[in-house]
Amino acid sequence: MLSAFTARPIVELKQRDKSKIESILAFGDRLLVGLNTGSLRIYRVNQSTEENGTRPVARRPSDEAPVRPVDLLTENEKFSRRPIEQLAIIKEANLLISMSDGYVSIHDLQTYTLQEQLSKTKGATAFAVTSNIVKDSDTGVPSIVSRLAVSVKRKLLLWSWHDTEVSFDATEITLTAPARTLSWASGTNLLWGMNSGYVMVDVTSKEIHDVVGPGSIGGAPGPETGRFGGVGTAGMGYMGIGSWMPKPLATPLTEGELLLAKDINTLFIRSTGDPIERRQIPWRTAPEAVAFSYPFILALHPPSKGTLEIRNPETLSLLQTISLQSAGQLHVPPPNTSLAHAGKGFLVASDRCVWRMEATEYELQIDQLVEKGRLDEAISLLGMLEDALFDGKESRIREIKMQKAESLFRARKYRDALDLFTAVSAPPQRVIRLFPNSIACGYGATEEPKSLGNFNNGTNGVEHDASTDNISSSKDPDLGDPSTGNKPKPQQSRTSDTASIRSSRRADTGDSSDNASVQGKHSETVLDDKALTGNDLKTAVLELCSFLVDARRRIQKFISPDGRLKQTDHADQNGSKSSLSLPLETLFLDSSDAANAEPESVLLEIAKMVDTTLFRAYMFARPTLAGSLFRIENSCDPDVVKEKLLENARYNDLVDFLHGKKLHRPALEVLRRYGQADEDESAPTLRGPQRTVGYLQSLPPELIDLILEFAEWPLEKDPELGMEIFLADTENAETLPRDKVANYLQRLDSEFAVRYLEHIINELNDLTPDFHQRLITLYLEKIKSRDAENHGPGGLEPETEQRHWKNDLLEFLASSNQYSFDKVLRHLPRDNPEFYEARAIVLSKKGQHKQALEIYVFNLQDHQKAEEYCNRIYIAQDSAESSEKQSQRTSTIDDDATPSIYHLLLSLYLAPDPPHKPAWEPALDLLGKHGSRLPAYSTLNLIPETLPVQDLESYFRGRIRTANSLINQGRITGGLLETDLIDTKATLLIGEGVPGRNGGRNRRVVVWDERVCGVCHKRLGRSVISVFPE
């Protein structure tokens, strides 16, 4: 039972005093008591409800009450001649309103003297006052408007005060039936309570609206007519028994809501009179009075029982029942619906005594609810309280919700439990420790849970929805009487439809209602001996996976991919940093970890715990999902994962995991172990070098030593596939340290080195001289090695292989310029015919064309290659020289021009050094093809006089044809230039007469006195004028 309030008598009439208390009123530190004799007693309340004038502070139950709670200041015996039925104040106008002998009177609030008795109120049955701040519609200036509403039979009389000025003209509104109660719903809406029901009256527009509710509330039946339909038993009377009708009650709640109560029926409405879809309060008997004391609903039952009920306005469950002998009045000092009233308590009065209900500190109330396992009530109460009333409110709500989730988990409502854990962002370790070590990996759980079965049948089990309230009076056998200290009695059966539904009467249906009160601390001691195994464990693990995925998302907000803590500021708008404004703290089981100077280590450990547990959960419940975890950034424990994957023969997933964790050596060892295994062994998907080659290709260049270490066995097993490690068209392969790779491959096999060097030179355009020189050296070694062990690429014979290497060497010598010519010449034998052409290419690279041509003409005796060589050299020189030099070289008149490469070849043919003889046939063929490219004077000097002129016919024809071509070319060029000159002159002279032109000298611009510049907008006047052609 919750101890939200403690009853303390502050006013008790003495035995010799025959008066009876008819009405009470409290404001400030004053307490007014109206007696049946017409006397008014004024008391001063000594007990303060505020501390240092700041926030209200409620008393603890253990605090000692003051010796004199009130002091009697004065008694006005002539206040009225009849019993004082009702009291109220209009503080802004300094007025006291009273109702006595059927009249409403106005008194001075300070002297309590009568100012006016409102004659129009003769026969009044009730009145109500309200004060509100209203802005003027014209000026917008706010003012305090107070209104007094009085019910006289079927008439509603209204008086109003603007600040302190009263409007003496009363407004009258006639209704269908007399009112028994009046309540202000807002500053302009008045609730008129009749025997037949309720109506809402707009006092400004005089509009009247019926309030439709269930049963005896009035109007058409509401949505709940089964339990509360029709007039209740308290209202079932007839003329022979006095025709007693229950009094219509009403009280304002928070946020513009009101509670209507008549008989045992209740209805929640808005201040406009619209009903709210909420269930009714399960009262067994009709209350005598209802009120709202922030944040509880109060119900005072008839004096015959004298019980006060305190209920939660959200769950409507009974929190406390207090016995107050013969209590019949309930008074809550305004404002009773806001933070200003919190903790101030209220008053309850009988005809002989006034009790002050002192509120217990909210922290203690929450502690009591949690201790008794009423977690939903604690969460609801915290949700209604303002943040200023409870330090660390959000963190406390979060803690209680986590306790509720733990209880739901132990009740085998795994989805509800894990969803609640996710909603409150529970620390992962707190959730993981609920599972056995086979899933939790030892994180947070020191031993296997002894039991996770259903709750025991009784009060420690999962309670039914709080709407089925099992408390209705202080005599309730379930909860005992807090005022007398009686302990709860054993559970007894009930036949009422409001009886609580026990967990022993129903099986676990997976109800996920958040309104169910769940036992917290005591639940761990009432579990059965059955451990979490089998289908229960699998179901729980499946729900755990979704929680851990959400936890990973939260962790990734604070950890960067490199494992460092992200720099984020989670300060709230006020600059403070609470537990919930810092989501980082929600990940820690101990809040002190968040204050650690280096929280990175703690956070990384949490990430490791979450990912490792998620892996175990996947392997247990959904093994196919484990692989997806390894393909993203994760913090799983490598030892745990490796052991589990090997145990389940998940070798592919193991390789993916080790790769993701950058544990490349263990991954490559696994690939080598199963890649070299026999076909009858396990892991067939890893057999062969394919996976190893792909893995090595994905490694960065920084791991070159590891790549070279594990590349050997793929190269031995499948050289073609193994070379893809270094030759693949990937960024990693292209950025490997090429010198290390070349040395490594050359050590294994020179053919591997040749392929790699050809790749980086030809494909990647590597201009490193060392690589070019090394490739030439390897070519020479292959050519010189006639007794090669292998048959060469493609299984060719040694002669074909040698021819293949020779062709590659010649092509590379001709295409590359990055090797050392002298060094290569030293390695090329002079007397070996296999290297004659190679020497000629190198000599050509050095510019020694004569020596190169001598090799072609005398050693190789291949005149065609000699001519091709001259063609290549001539074309290269021709493209490098300017057109002027080109024309001089091709002219037949300039004999002083530098001799061309063809002249050098012709001299070797016609005037060779001994012992070689002149070669007339190739010489004449060269003159016929390229005579125009040879200087005439020097060429004719080489031709002996004995040579017939007829043999030189082709030479002379070529020279003449070339000279004619030059003359014709000059004529054509001159004609084109003359045409262009005429066109330019026409444009200048005629200008506008030529289509497409902007005009010439005939273009005119007229300037007058008022013409201005188009740029600066100044008058041109006598300024210098420039006209642009545009």
Short mmCIF file of N, CA and C in Angstrom, two decimals, residues 51 165 167 224 237 333 337 365 552 571 588 596 607 713 815 937 942:
data_model
loop_
_atom_site.label_atom_id
_atom_site.label_comp_id
_atom_site.label_asym_id
_atom_site.label_seq_id
_atom_site.Cartn_x
_atom_site.Cartn_y
_atom_site.Cartn_z
N GLU A 51 9.75 25.70 1.53
CA GLU A 51 11.10 25.76 2.07
C GLU A 51 11.85 26.87 1.37
N GLU A 165 -13.24 46.00 -9.86
CA GLU A 165 -14.48 46.68 -10.13
C GLU A 165 -15.58 45.66 -10.41
N SER A 167 -19.38 44.37 -11.48
CA SER A 167 -20.50 44.68 -12.34
C SER A 167 -21.78 44.30 -11.59
N GLU A 224 -19.64 2.59 -22.46
CA GLU A 224 -19.51 1.55 -21.46
C GLU A 224 -20.82 1.44 -20.70
N GLY A 237 -34.03 4.20 -6.17
CA GLY A 237 -34.97 4.50 -5.09
C GLY A 237 -36.32 4.89 -5.65
N PRO A 333 -7.29 23.40 -1.58
CA PRO A 333 -7.06 24.83 -1.85
C PRO A 333 -6.60 25.05 -3.28
N THR A 337 -4.53 22.02 -9.67
CA THR A 337 -4.21 21.22 -10.86
C THR A 337 -2.85 21.56 -11.44
N GLN A 365 7.47 8.07 -2.28
CA GLN A 365 6.33 7.41 -2.91
C GLN A 365 6.78 6.47 -4.02
N ARG A 552 24.12 -1.75 -31.12
CA ARG A 552 25.24 -1.47 -32.04
C ARG A 552 25.07 -0.10 -32.69
N ALA A 571 25.21 18.54 -24.69
CA ALA A 571 24.63 19.44 -23.69
C ALA A 571 23.23 19.85 -24.11
N PHE A 588 26.42 2.61 -20.36
CA PHE A 588 27.21 2.14 -19.25
C PHE A 588 26.32 1.53 -18.19
N ASN A 596 34.62 8.55 -16.48
CA ASN A 596 36.01 8.11 -16.58
C ASN A 596 36.78 9.07 -17.47
N ALA A 607 31.32 -2.39 -26.75
CA ALA A 607 31.13 -2.77 -28.15
C ALA A 607 31.56 -4.20 -28.40
N TRP A 713 52.75 -20.61 -52.31
CA TRP A 713 52.09 -21.87 -52.64
C TRP A 713 51.04 -21.71 -53.76
N SER A 815 61.66 -0.09 -78.24
CA SER A 815 60.60 0.77 -77.67
C SER A 815 61.03 1.53 -76.43
N TYR A 937 74.72 16.94 -105.33
CA TYR A 937 76.16 17.05 -105.61
C TYR A 937 76.92 15.90 -105.01
N LEU A 942 79.49 10.21 -105.65
CA LEU A 942 79.69 8.82 -105.25
C LEU A 942 79.51 7.85 -106.43
#
